[in-house]
Short mmCIF file of C-alpha atoms in Angstrom, two decimals:
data_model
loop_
_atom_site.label_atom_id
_atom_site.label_comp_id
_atom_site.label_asym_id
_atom_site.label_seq_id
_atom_site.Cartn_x
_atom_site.Cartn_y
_atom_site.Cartn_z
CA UNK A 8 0.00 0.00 0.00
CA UNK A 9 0.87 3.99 0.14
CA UNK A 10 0.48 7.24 1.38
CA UNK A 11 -0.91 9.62 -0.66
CA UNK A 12 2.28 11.88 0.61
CA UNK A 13 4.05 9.19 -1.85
CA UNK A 14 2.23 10.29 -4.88
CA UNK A 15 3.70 13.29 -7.23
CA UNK A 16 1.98 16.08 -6.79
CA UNK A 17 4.51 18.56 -8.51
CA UNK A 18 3.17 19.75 -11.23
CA UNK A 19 4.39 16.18 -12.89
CA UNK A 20 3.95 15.55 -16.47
CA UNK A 21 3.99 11.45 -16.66
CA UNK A 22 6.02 11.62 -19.63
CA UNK A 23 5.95 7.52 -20.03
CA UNK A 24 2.50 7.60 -20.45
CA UNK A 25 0.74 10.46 -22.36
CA UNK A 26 2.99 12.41 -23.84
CA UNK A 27 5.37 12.67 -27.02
CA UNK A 28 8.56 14.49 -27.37
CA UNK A 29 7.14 17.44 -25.98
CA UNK A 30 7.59 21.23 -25.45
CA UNK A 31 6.03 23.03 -22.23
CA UNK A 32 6.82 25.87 -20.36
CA UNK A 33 10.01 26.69 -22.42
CA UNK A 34 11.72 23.55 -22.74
CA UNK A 35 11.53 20.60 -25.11
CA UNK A 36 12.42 16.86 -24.53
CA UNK A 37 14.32 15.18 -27.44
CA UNK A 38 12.41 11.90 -25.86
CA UNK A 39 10.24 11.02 -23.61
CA UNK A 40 11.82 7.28 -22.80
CA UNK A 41 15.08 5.95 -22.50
CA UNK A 42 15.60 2.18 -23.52
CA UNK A 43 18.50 0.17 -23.13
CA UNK A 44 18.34 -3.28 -24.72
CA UNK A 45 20.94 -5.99 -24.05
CA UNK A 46 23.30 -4.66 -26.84
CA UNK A 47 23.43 -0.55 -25.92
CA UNK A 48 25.09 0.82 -22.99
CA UNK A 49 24.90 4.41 -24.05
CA UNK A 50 21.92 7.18 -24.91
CA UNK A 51 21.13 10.53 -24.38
CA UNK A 52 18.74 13.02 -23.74
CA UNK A 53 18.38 16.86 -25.27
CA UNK A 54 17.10 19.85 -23.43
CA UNK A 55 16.19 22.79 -25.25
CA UNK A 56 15.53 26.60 -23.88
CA UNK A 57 12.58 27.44 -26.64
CA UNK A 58 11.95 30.83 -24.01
CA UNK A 59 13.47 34.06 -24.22
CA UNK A 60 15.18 33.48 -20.38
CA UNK A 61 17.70 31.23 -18.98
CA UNK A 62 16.50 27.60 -18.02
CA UNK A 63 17.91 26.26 -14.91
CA UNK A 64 17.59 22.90 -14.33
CA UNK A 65 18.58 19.90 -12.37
CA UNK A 66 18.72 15.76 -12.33
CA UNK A 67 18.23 13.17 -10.09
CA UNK A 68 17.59 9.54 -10.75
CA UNK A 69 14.43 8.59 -8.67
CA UNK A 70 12.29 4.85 -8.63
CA UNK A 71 8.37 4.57 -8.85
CA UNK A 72 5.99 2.26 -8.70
CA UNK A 73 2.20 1.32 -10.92
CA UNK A 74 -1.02 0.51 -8.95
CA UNK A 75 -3.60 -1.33 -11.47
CA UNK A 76 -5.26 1.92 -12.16
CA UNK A 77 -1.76 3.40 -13.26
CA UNK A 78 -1.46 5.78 -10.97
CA UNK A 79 2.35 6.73 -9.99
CA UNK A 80 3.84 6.64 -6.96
CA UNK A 81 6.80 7.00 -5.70
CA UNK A 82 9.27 4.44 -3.74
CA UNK A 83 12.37 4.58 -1.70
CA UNK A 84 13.57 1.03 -2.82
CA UNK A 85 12.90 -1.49 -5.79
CA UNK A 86 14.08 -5.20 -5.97
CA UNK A 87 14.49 -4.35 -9.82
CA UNK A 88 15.82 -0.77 -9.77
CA UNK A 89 18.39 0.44 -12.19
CA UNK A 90 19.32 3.01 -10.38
CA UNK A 91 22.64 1.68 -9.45
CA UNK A 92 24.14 0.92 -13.06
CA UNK A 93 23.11 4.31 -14.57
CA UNK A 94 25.06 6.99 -14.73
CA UNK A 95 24.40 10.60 -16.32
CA UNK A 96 26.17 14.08 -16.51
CA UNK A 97 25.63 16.64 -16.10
CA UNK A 98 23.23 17.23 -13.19
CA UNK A 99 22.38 20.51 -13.32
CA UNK A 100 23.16 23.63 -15.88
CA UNK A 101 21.86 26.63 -17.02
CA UNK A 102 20.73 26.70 -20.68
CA UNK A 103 20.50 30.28 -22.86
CA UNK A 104 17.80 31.03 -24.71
CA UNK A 105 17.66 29.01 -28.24
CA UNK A 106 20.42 26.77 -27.04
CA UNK A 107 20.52 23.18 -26.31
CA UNK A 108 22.01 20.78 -23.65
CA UNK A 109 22.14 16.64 -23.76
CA UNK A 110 22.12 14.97 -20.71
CA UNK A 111 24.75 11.45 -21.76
CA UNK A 112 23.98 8.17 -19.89
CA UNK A 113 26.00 5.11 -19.70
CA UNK A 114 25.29 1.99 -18.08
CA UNK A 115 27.63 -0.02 -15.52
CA UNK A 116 25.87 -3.39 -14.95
CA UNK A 117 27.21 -5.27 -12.22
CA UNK A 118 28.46 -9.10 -12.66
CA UNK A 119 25.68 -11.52 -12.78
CA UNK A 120 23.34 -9.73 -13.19
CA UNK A 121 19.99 -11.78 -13.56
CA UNK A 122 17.95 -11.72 -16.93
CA UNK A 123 15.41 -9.31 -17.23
CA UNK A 124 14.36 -5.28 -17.07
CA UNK A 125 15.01 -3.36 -14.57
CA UNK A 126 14.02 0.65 -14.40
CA UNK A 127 14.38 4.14 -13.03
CA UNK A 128 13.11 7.24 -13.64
CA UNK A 129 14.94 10.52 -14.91
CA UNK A 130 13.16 13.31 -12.36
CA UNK A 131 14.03 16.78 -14.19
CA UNK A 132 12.96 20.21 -12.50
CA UNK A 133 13.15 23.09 -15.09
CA UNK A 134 12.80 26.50 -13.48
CA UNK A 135 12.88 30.33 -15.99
CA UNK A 136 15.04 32.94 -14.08
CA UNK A 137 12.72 35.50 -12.44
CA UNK A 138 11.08 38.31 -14.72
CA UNK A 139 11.57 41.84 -14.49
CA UNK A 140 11.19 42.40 -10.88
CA UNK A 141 11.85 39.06 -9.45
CA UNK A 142 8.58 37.98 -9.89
CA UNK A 143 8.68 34.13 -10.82
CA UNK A 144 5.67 32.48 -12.04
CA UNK A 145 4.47 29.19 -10.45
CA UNK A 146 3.92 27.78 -14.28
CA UNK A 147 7.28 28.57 -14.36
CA UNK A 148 9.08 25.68 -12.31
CA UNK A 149 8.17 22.25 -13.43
CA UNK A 150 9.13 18.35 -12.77
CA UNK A 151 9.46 15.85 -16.02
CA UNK A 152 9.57 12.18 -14.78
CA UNK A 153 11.10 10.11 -18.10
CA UNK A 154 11.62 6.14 -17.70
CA UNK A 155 14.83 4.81 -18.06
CA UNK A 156 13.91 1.33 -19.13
CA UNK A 157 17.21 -1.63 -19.23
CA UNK A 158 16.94 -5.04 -20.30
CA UNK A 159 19.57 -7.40 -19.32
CA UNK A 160 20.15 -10.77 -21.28
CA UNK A 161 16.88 -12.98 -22.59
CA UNK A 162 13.57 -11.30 -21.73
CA UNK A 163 10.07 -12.47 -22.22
CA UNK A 164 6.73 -11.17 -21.56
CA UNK A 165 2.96 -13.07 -22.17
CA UNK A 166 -0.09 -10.23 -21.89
CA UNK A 167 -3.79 -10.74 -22.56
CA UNK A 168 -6.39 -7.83 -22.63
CA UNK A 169 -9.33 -8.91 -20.71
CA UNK A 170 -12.97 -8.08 -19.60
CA UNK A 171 -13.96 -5.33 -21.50
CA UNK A 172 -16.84 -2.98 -20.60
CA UNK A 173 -18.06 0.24 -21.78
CA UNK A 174 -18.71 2.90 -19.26
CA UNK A 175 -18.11 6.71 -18.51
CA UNK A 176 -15.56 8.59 -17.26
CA UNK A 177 -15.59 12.05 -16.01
CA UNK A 178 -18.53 12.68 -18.24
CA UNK A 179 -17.14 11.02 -21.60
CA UNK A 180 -17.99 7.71 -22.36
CA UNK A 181 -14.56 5.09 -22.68
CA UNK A 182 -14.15 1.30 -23.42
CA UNK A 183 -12.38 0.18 -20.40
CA UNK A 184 -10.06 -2.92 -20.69
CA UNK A 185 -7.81 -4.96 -18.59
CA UNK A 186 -4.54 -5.70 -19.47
CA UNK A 187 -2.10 -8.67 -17.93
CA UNK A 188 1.07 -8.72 -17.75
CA UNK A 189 3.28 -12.03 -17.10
CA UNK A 190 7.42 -12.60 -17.62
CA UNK A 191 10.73 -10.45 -17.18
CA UNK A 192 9.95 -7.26 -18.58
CA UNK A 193 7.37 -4.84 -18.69
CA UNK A 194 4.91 -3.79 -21.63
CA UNK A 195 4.34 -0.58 -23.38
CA UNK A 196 2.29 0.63 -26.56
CA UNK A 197 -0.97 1.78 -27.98
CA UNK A 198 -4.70 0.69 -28.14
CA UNK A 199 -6.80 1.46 -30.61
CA UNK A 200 -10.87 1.08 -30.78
CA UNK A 201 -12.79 -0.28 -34.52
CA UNK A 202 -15.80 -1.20 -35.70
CA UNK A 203 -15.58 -4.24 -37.60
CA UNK A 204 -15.82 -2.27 -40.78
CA UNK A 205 -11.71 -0.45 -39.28
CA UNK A 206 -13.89 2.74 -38.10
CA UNK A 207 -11.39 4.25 -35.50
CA UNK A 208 -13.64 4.86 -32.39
CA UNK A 209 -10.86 5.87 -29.83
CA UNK A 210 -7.20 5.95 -29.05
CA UNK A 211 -5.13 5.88 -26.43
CA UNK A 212 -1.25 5.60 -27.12
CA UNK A 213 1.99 5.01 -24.75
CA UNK A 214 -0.03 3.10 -21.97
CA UNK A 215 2.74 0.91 -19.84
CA UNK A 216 1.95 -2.20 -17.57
CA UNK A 217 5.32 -1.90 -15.62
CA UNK A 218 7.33 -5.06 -13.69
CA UNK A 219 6.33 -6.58 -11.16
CA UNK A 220 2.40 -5.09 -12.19
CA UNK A 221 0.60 -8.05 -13.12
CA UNK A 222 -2.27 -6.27 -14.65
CA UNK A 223 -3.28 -2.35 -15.21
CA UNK A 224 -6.37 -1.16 -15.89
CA UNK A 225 -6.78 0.43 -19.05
CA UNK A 226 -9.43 3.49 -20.10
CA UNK A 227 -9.58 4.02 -23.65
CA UNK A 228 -11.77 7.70 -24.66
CA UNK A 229 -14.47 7.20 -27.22
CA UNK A 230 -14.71 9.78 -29.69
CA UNK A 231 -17.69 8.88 -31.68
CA UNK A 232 -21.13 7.37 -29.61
CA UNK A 233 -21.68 4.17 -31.39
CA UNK A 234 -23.48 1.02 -30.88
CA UNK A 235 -22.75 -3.01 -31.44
CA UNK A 236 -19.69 -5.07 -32.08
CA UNK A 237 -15.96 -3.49 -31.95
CA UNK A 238 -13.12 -4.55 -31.74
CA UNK A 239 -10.29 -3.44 -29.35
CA UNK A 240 -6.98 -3.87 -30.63
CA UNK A 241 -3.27 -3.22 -29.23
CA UNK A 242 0.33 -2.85 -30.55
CA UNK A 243 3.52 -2.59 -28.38
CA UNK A 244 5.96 -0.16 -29.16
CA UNK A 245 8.57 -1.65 -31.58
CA UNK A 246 11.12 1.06 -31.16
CA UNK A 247 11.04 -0.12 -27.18
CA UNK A 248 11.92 -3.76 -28.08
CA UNK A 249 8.25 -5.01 -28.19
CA UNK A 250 6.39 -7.01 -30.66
CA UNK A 251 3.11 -7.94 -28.85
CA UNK A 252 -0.13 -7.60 -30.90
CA UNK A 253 -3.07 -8.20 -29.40
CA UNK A 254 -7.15 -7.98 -29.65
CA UNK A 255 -10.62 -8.72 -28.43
CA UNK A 256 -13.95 -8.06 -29.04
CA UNK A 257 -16.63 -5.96 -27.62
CA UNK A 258 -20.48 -4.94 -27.77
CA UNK A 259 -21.13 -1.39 -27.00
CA UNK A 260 -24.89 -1.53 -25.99
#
């Protein structure tokens, strides 16, 4: 169980799970994910100042956890934490207007290490130097949590989606699906919503089911009010060394 003092209630954009390579409040992410597979032991991460003030910002490497309804929390320790083997530079900086700076990770993997994915997240605070005045905005300052995902030597993963129902969701109707999660590494991609004819309905993209989650609770917006059979479909991520493809049908009544 937890605290609700253990949730993130910072201002937090959940990179990993609803956003692309983004730009807010002056700054844009090159990524918002950084994957390891067994081969790589090197990546990096760009930070650009698209304001007309200095950035300041600063790094830590931080662990989290997934409840079924995918809420975020965080931890102070994880049996399969990366946070050990990763190293980054630098920490903290100053960027000028227009200009850029990468953040460089490398890994360090210890000796015998035991198949399978381990993870961290890469907590970033940007922060714009006070205005004319000293007067500093609180949309100024704000925290960017992006997975660092690592997969050590032969990984596997069996998921299923599962009980679907249709029902609403602060005022919008969704198709609400479960999806399991069994094996060494964690899942991530996109579901998609068609009527048998390949009418898109709804779309949800970058959902993750993370290790040791054995399920996660999925909510899927409807964009069109429909009726009858439809089909709910999902596709991992193929850039984050998945190839899962899976479906399942549904009535909306």
């Amino acid at each position: 169980m937890f605290s609700t003092r253990h949730v993130f209630v910072f201002l937090t954009l959940f990179i990993s799970s609803f956003l692309s390579p983004s730009v807010n409040a002056n700054v844009a992410l090159s990524k918002f994910r950084i994957f390891f597979d067994s081969q790589s032991r090197t990546d990096s991460l760009q930070l650009r100042n698209t304001g007309s003030s200095d950035l300041k910002y600063s790094a830590e490497l931080v662990l989290n956890a997934m409840t079924e309804d995918g809420t975020i929390y965080s931890v102070s320790e994880d049996s399969l934490s990366a946070q050990k083997f990763i190293r980054f530079s630098p920490k903290r900086g100053t960027i000028k207007p227009g200009e850029r700076q990468a953040l460089r990770f490398s890994l360090r993997k210890p000796a015998n290490l035991e198949n399978g994915e381990y993870r961290a997240v890469l907590r970033l605070v940007t922060e714009l130097a006070p205005t004319e005045g000293g007067n500093v905005n609180l949309a100024s300052k704000l925290a960017y949590n992006v997975p660092i995902i690592v997969r050590h030597g032969e990984v596997s993963v069996v998921s299923r989606l599962e009980t679907p129902t249709t029902v609403m969701h602060n005022g919008q109707p969704h198709i609400q699906v479960w999806q399991t999660r069994s094996g060494n590494r964690s899942v991530f991609g996109n579901f998609i919503v068609e009527t048998l004819e390949g009418e898109e309905l709804g779309v949800i993209n970058n959902v993750a089911v993370y290790r040791p989650l054995e399920r996660r609770k999925v909510l899927i917006p409807l964009t069109k009010t429909v009726k009858g059979p439809v089909i709910i479909r999902y596709t991992e991520n193929k850039k984050f060394g998945g190839d899962t493809e899976l479906s399942i049908a549904h009535t909306i009544n």
